[in-house]
Tab-separated table of C-alpha atoms in Angstrom:
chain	number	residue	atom	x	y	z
A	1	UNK	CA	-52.984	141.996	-127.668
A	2	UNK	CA	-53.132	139.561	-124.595
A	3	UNK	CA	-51.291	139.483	-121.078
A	4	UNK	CA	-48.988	136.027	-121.244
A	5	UNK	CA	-47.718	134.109	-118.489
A	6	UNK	CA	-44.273	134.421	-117.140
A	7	UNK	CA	-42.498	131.335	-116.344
A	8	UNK	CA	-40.948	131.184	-112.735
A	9	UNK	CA	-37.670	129.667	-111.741
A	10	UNK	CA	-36.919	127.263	-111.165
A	11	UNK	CA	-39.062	125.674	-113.860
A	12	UNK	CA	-37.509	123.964	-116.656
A	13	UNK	CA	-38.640	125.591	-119.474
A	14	UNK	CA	-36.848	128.504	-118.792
A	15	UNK	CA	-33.487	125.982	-119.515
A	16	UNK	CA	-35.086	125.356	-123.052
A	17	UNK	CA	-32.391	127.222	-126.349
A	18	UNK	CA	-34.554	129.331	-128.280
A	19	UNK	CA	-34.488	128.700	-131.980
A	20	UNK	CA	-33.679	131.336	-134.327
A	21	UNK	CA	-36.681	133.057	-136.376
A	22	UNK	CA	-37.242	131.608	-139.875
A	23	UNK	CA	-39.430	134.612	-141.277
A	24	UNK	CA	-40.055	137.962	-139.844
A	25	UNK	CA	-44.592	137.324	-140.194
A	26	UNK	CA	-47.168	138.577	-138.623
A	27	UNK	CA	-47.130	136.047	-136.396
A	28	UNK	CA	-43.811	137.266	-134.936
A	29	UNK	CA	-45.158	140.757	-134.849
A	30	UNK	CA	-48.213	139.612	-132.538
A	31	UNK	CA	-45.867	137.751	-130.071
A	32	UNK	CA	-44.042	141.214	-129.909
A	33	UNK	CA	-46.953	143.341	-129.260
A	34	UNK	CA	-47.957	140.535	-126.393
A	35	UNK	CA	-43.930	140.927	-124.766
A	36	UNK	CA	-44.576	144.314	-124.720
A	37	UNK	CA	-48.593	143.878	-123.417
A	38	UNK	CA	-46.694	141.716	-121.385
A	39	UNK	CA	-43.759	143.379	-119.831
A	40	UNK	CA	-45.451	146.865	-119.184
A	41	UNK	CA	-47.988	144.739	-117.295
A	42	UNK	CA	-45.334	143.157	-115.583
A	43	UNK	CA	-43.961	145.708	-115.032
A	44	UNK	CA	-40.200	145.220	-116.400
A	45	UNK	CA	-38.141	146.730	-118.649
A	46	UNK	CA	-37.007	143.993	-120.912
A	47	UNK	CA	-38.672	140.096	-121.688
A	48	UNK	CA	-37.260	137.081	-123.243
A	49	UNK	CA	-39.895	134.890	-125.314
A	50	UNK	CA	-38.483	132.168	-123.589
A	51	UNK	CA	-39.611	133.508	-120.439
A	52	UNK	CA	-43.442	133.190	-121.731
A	53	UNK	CA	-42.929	129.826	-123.163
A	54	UNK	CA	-42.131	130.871	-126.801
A	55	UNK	CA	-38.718	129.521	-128.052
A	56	UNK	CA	-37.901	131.618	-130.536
A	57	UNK	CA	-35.421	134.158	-130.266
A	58	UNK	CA	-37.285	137.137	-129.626
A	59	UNK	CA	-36.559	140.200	-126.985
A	60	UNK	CA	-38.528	142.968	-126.243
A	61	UNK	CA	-37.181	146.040	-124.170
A	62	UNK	CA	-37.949	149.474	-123.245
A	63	UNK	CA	-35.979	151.239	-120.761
A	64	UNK	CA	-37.847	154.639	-120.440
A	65	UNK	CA	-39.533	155.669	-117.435
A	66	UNK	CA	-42.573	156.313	-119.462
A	67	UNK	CA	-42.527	153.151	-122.091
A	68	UNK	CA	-41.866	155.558	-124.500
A	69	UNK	CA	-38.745	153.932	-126.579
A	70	UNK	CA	-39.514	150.347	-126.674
A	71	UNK	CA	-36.953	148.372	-128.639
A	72	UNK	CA	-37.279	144.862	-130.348
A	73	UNK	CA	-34.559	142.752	-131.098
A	74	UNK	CA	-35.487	139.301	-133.066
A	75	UNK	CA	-32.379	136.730	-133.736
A	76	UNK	CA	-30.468	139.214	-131.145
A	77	UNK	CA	-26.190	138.639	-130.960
A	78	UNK	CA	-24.227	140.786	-128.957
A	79	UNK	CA	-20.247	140.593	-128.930
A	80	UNK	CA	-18.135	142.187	-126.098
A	81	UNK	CA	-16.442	145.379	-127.232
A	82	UNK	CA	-13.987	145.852	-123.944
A	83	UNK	CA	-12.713	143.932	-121.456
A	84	UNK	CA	-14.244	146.292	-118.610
A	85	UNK	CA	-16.612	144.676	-116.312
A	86	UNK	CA	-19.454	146.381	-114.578
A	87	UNK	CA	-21.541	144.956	-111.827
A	88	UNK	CA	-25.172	145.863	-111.636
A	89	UNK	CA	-28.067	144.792	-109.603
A	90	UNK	CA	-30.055	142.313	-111.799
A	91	UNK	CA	-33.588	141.495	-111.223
A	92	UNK	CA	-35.897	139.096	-113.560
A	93	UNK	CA	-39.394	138.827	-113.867
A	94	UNK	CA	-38.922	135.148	-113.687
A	95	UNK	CA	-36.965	135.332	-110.702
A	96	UNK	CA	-39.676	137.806	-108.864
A	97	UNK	CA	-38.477	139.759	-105.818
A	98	UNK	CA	-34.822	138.533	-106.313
A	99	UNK	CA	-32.491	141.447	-107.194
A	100	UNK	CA	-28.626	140.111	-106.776
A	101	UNK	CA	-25.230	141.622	-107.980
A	102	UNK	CA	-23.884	140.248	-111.342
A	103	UNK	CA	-20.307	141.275	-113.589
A	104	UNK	CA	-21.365	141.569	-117.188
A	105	UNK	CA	-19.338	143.655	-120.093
A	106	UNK	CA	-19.753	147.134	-120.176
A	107	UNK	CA	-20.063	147.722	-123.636
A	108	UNK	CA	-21.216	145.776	-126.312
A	109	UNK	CA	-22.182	145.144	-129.942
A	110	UNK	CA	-26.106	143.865	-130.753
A	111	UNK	CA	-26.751	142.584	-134.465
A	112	UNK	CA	-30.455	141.538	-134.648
A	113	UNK	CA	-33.554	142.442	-136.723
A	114	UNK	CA	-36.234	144.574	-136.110
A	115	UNK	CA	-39.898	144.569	-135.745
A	116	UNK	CA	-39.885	144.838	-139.436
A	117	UNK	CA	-37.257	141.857	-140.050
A	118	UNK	CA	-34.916	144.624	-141.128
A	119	UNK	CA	-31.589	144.055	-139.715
A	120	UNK	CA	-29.727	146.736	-137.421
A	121	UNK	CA	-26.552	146.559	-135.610
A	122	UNK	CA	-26.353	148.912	-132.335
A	123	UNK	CA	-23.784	149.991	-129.820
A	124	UNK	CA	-24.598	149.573	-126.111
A	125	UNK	CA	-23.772	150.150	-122.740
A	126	UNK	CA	-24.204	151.202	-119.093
A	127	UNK	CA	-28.381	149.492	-118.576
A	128	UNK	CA	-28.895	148.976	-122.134
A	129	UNK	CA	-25.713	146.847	-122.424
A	130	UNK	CA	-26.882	144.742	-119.133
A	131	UNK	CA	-30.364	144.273	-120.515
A	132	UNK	CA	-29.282	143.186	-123.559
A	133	UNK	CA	-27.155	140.269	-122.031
A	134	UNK	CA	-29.679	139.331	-119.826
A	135	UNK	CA	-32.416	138.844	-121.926
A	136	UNK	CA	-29.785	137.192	-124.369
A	137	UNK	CA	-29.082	134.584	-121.651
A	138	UNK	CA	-32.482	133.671	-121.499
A	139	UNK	CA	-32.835	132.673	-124.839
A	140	UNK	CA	-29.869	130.453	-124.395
A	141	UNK	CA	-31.281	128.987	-121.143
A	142	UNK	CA	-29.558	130.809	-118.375
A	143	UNK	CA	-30.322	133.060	-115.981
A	144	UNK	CA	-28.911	135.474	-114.045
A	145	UNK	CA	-29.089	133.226	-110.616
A	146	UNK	CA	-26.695	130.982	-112.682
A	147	UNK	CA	-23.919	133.534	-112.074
A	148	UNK	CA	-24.267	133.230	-108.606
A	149	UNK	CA	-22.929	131.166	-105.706
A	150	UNK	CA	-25.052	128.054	-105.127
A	151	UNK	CA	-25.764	128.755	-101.874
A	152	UNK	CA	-27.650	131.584	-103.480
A	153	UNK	CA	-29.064	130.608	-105.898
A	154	UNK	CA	-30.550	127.294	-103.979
A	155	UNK	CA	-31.612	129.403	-101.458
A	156	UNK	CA	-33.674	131.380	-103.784
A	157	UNK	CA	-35.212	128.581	-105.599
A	158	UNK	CA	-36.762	127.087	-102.195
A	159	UNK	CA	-38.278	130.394	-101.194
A	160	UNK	CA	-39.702	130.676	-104.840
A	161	UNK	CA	-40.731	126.651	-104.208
A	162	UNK	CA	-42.298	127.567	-101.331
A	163	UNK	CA	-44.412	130.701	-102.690
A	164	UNK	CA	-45.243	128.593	-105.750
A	165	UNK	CA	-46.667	125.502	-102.900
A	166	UNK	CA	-48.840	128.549	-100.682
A	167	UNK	CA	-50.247	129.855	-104.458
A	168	UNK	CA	-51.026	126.049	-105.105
């Protein structure tokens, strides 16, 4: 297993569409393991393969307190099941120290495959149901600063400019 590196906004690769996942192979397992070598590191509780410069759709998520129910989701769709909104604080490893208020869905429906290439279909909401639409946007290029104001999100992308010029 190996520690990857997370992309930061506002670098361009995190804009890049993900392509779907041909064949379920050991290759694909090994990029799993490193998400989740990767995100407990972090730490976080979910990662995009996008975000460590894979682009292939590929999430990894676990949102125990003691990394105990780690979930994979590879090809993931989700479709809204109400019209209720929820707003929750959203923070990104790729947007680090950033945590801002965002409206998603409260419930929805995930059809992806597992680990295993097996496919599974799963109700979610509340955290689970945010995560999943999170990491979701980042394999289709967005992130979570795109649903805010652009005063916002400018304003975050020249303090993470600046950190990124002082680590230079």
């Amino acid at each position: 297993m190996a520690i990857l590196n997370i992309l930061e906004f506002p670098d361009s690769r995190l804009r890049t569409i993900a392509k779907p996942v041909a064949v379920v192979d050991d290759k694909v397992r090994q990029l799993v393991d490193d998400m989740f070598e990767t995100m407990y590191e972090a730490p976080g509780i979910g990662l995009a393969a996008t975000q460590v410069n894979v682009h292939q759709r590929v999430v990894v998520m676990d949102l125990s307190e003691d990394r105990t129910e780690p979930l994979v989701f590879i090809n993931p769709e989700f479709e809204s099941l109400t019209q209720e909104m929820g707003q929750y604080q959203e923070g990104c490893l790729s947007v680090p120290d950033f945590y801002e208020n965002v409206d998603r869905p409260q419930h929805v429906k995930i059809k992806a495959l597992d680990r295993d290439g097996k496919p599974f279909e799963m109700i979610a909401e509340g955290l689970l149901a945010v995560c999943i639409q999170h990491e979701c946007d980042h394999l289709n290029g967005k992130l979570f600063v795109d649903y805010l104001s652009s005063l916002k999100r400018d304003r975050i992308k020249k303090k993470l400019e600046k950190k990124h010029r002082q680590q230079a």
